[in-house]
Amino acid sequence: MQRDEDLKGDLARAGVPEPVTQAALEIDAILQRWRRRIQKRELGHRALADLDLGLDLAQLDVLMAVVAPANEFGDEAGTETMVATVAARLGIDPSRASRVTAELIRLGHLRRGVSQQDARRAVIEPTARGRAVVNAVRGYKFLMIGQFLRGWTEAEIAAFVPLLERFSAWTERDDRDTDAVAAEIARLRARLAESESDDGPTPSS
């Protein structure tokens, strides 16, 4: 498509080689398709249905955040958890975290406890049932992923995992070098301004 050719020209002026640009286009297409599938939470819905858990995805997310499996939450695993901790781990509003936590307490998956560090502070803990649910869902998920990856060679897995980690970390970096492409970013802004003038004045609301 012509717009892709124009994009390739922009990147070439910024010093990005054509094969790298083509790879970026292909990676972006894969990620956009993956994002749409992830947003549907297909695997999560299947796990809830196949295991007959009687929970929704929001409740499962909060339960996972309280149990905090080490592979997902790292150093936070095993630390005391409060409603504010759940909100921070999931990046959701504290009021929503509080509401879903209360639902899980009512369902018997969580319970309130007293902090061992500060007796004035209430913490949230999984019940035996809640921990069993998390273990079952994680078992289901890794059975699915493991079944898929068993068709890969050891060399493919050894190459893929560190490269995926390296690529995913790019979006979290604060030092992404926009200075190197500042001229092209300015050119994009100029094109936007030109497109507005081509369309005429914007109607007032």
Coordinates of C-alpha atoms in Angstrom, one line a residue:
M1 CA 0.0 0.0 0.0
Q2 CA 1.1 3.5 -0.7
R3 CA 0.8 4.6 2.9
D4 CA 3.3 1.9 3.9
E5 CA 5.7 3.0 1.2
D6 CA 5.4 6.6 2.6
L7 CA 6.0 5.3 6.0
K8 CA 9.1 3.3 4.9
G9 CA 10.4 6.5 3.3
D10 CA 10.0 8.4 6.6
L11 CA 11.8 5.7 8.5
A12 CA 14.6 5.6 5.9
R13 CA 15.2 9.3 6.4
A14 CA 15.4 8.7 10.1
G15 CA 18.1 6.1 9.5
V16 CA 16.1 3.0 9.9
P17 CA 17.1 0.3 7.4
E18 CA 14.3 -1.1 5.1
P19 CA 14.5 -4.7 6.5
V20 CA 14.1 -3.3 10.1
T21 CA 11.1 -1.2 9.0
Q22 CA 9.5 -4.3 7.3
A23 CA 10.1 -6.3 10.5
A24 CA 8.5 -3.5 12.6
L25 CA 5.4 -3.5 10.3
E26 CA 5.1 -7.3 10.7
I27 CA 5.6 -7.2 14.4
D28 CA 3.0 -4.5 14.8
A29 CA 0.5 -6.4 12.8
I30 CA 1.1 -9.5 15.0
L31 CA 0.8 -7.5 18.2
Q32 CA -2.4 -5.8 17.1
R33 CA -4.1 -9.1 16.3
W34 CA -2.8 -10.5 19.6
R35 CA -4.0 -7.4 21.5
R36 CA -7.5 -7.9 20.2
R37 CA -7.5 -11.6 21.3
I38 CA -6.0 -10.7 24.7
Q39 CA -8.7 -8.1 25.2
K40 CA -11.3 -10.8 24.7
R41 CA -9.6 -12.9 27.5
E42 CA -10.3 -16.1 25.6
L43 CA -8.1 -18.3 27.8
G44 CA -9.4 -16.8 31.0
H45 CA -13.0 -17.3 29.9
R46 CA -12.3 -20.9 28.9
A47 CA -10.6 -21.6 32.3
L48 CA -13.6 -20.2 34.2
A49 CA -16.0 -22.3 32.1
D50 CA -14.1 -25.5 32.0
L51 CA -13.3 -25.4 35.7
D52 CA -16.8 -24.3 36.6
L53 CA -15.6 -21.7 39.0
G54 CA -18.6 -19.4 39.2
L55 CA -16.4 -16.3 39.1
D56 CA -16.0 -13.6 36.6
L57 CA -12.7 -12.3 35.2
A58 CA -12.5 -9.3 37.5
Q59 CA -12.9 -11.5 40.5
L60 CA -10.3 -13.9 39.2
D61 CA -7.9 -11.0 38.6
V62 CA -8.2 -9.7 42.2
L63 CA -7.8 -13.2 43.6
M64 CA -4.6 -13.6 41.6
A65 CA -3.4 -10.3 42.8
V66 CA -3.9 -11.3 46.4
V67 CA -2.2 -14.7 46.0
A68 CA 0.5 -12.9 43.8
P69 CA 2.2 -15.9 42.1
A70 CA 6.0 -15.3 42.1
N71 CA 6.4 -15.7 38.3
E72 CA 3.9 -12.9 37.7
F73 CA 4.4 -10.6 40.7
G74 CA 8.1 -11.2 41.5
D75 CA 9.3 -9.8 44.8
E76 CA 5.7 -8.9 45.8
A77 CA 4.9 -12.6 46.2
G78 CA 4.3 -13.5 49.9
T79 CA 4.1 -9.9 51.1
E80 CA 1.1 -8.6 53.0
T81 CA -1.7 -7.5 50.8
M82 CA -4.2 -4.7 51.4
V83 CA -7.0 -3.4 49.1
A84 CA -4.6 -0.6 48.0
T85 CA -2.0 -3.3 47.2
V86 CA -4.5 -5.1 45.0
A87 CA -5.4 -1.8 43.2
A88 CA -1.7 -1.0 42.6
R89 CA -0.9 -4.5 41.3
L90 CA -3.8 -4.5 38.8
G91 CA -3.7 -0.8 38.0
I92 CA -7.3 -0.3 38.9
D93 CA -9.3 2.2 40.9
P94 CA -9.1 1.5 44.7
S95 CA -12.9 1.6 44.9
R96 CA -13.2 -1.1 42.3
A97 CA -10.6 -3.2 44.1
S98 CA -12.5 -2.8 47.3
R99 CA -15.8 -3.8 45.8
V100 CA -14.4 -6.9 44.1
T101 CA -12.5 -7.9 47.2
A102 CA -15.7 -7.6 49.3
E103 CA -17.4 -9.9 46.7
L104 CA -14.7 -12.5 47.1
I105 CA -14.8 -12.4 50.9
R106 CA -18.6 -13.0 50.7
L107 CA -18.0 -15.9 48.3
G108 CA -15.4 -17.4 50.7
H109 CA -12.3 -17.0 48.5
L110 CA -10.7 -14.2 50.6
R111 CA -10.8 -13.2 54.3
R112 CA -9.7 -10.2 56.3
G113 CA -6.8 -10.6 58.6
V114 CA -4.5 -8.6 60.9
S115 CA -1.1 -7.4 59.7
Q116 CA 1.8 -9.0 61.5
Q117 CA 3.7 -5.8 61.0
D118 CA 1.1 -3.4 62.2
A119 CA -1.9 -4.7 64.2
R120 CA -3.9 -1.6 63.3
R121 CA -3.8 -2.5 59.7
A122 CA -6.2 -4.9 58.0
V123 CA -4.9 -7.2 55.3
I124 CA -6.5 -9.5 52.7
E125 CA -5.6 -13.2 52.7
P126 CA -6.8 -16.1 50.5
T127 CA -8.8 -18.8 52.0
A128 CA -8.0 -22.5 51.3
R129 CA -10.7 -22.3 48.6
G130 CA -9.3 -19.1 47.1
R131 CA -5.8 -20.6 46.9
A132 CA -7.2 -23.8 45.3
V133 CA -8.9 -21.7 42.6
V134 CA -5.7 -19.8 41.8
N135 CA -3.8 -23.1 41.6
A136 CA -6.4 -24.7 39.4
V137 CA -6.5 -21.7 37.0
R138 CA -2.7 -21.5 36.8
G139 CA -2.5 -25.2 36.2
Y140 CA -5.1 -24.9 33.4
K141 CA -3.2 -22.0 31.8
F142 CA 0.2 -23.7 31.9
L143 CA -1.3 -26.9 30.6
M144 CA -2.5 -24.9 27.5
I145 CA 0.7 -23.0 27.0
G146 CA 2.8 -26.1 27.7
Q147 CA 0.8 -28.2 25.2
F148 CA 1.4 -25.5 22.6
L149 CA 5.1 -25.1 23.3
R150 CA 5.8 -28.8 23.3
G151 CA 5.8 -28.6 19.5
W152 CA 8.7 -26.2 19.6
T153 CA 12.4 -27.2 19.7
E154 CA 14.5 -26.4 22.7
A155 CA 16.5 -24.0 20.5
E156 CA 13.4 -22.2 19.5
I157 CA 12.2 -21.8 23.1
A158 CA 15.7 -20.8 24.2
A159 CA 15.8 -18.0 21.6
F160 CA 12.2 -16.9 22.0
V161 CA 11.9 -16.3 25.7
P162 CA 14.8 -13.8 26.2
L163 CA 13.9 -12.0 22.9
L164 CA 10.2 -11.7 24.0
E165 CA 11.4 -10.3 27.4
R166 CA 13.8 -7.9 25.7
F167 CA 11.1 -6.7 23.3
S168 CA 8.4 -6.3 26.0
A169 CA 10.8 -4.2 28.1
W170 CA 11.1 -1.7 25.3
T171 CA 7.7 -0.3 26.0
E172 CA 8.6 0.3 29.7
R173 CA 11.8 2.2 29.0
D174 CA 12.0 5.9 29.9
D175 CA 15.0 6.4 27.8
R176 CA 13.5 5.7 24.4
D177 CA 15.6 7.9 22.0
T178 CA 13.2 10.4 20.5
D179 CA 16.0 12.8 19.8
A180 CA 17.3 10.6 17.1
V181 CA 14.0 10.9 15.2
A182 CA 13.1 14.4 16.2
A183 CA 13.2 15.7 12.7
E184 CA 10.8 13.0 11.4
I185 CA 8.4 13.6 14.4
A186 CA 8.4 17.3 13.5
R187 CA 7.6 16.3 9.9
L188 CA 4.6 14.3 11.1
R189 CA 3.3 17.2 13.0
A190 CA 3.7 19.4 9.9
R191 CA 1.7 16.9 7.8
L192 CA -1.1 17.0 10.4
A193 CA -1.2 20.7 10.2
E194 CA -1.4 20.5 6.4
S195 CA -4.2 18.0 6.5
E196 CA -6.2 20.3 8.7
S197 CA -5.8 23.2 6.3
D198 CA -6.7 21.0 3.4
D199 CA -10.0 20.1 5.0
G200 CA -10.8 23.7 5.7
P201 CA -11.9 25.2 9.1
T202 CA -13.1 22.8 11.8
P203 CA -16.8 23.2 12.5
S204 CA -17.5 24.7 15.9
S205 CA -19.3 22.4 18.3

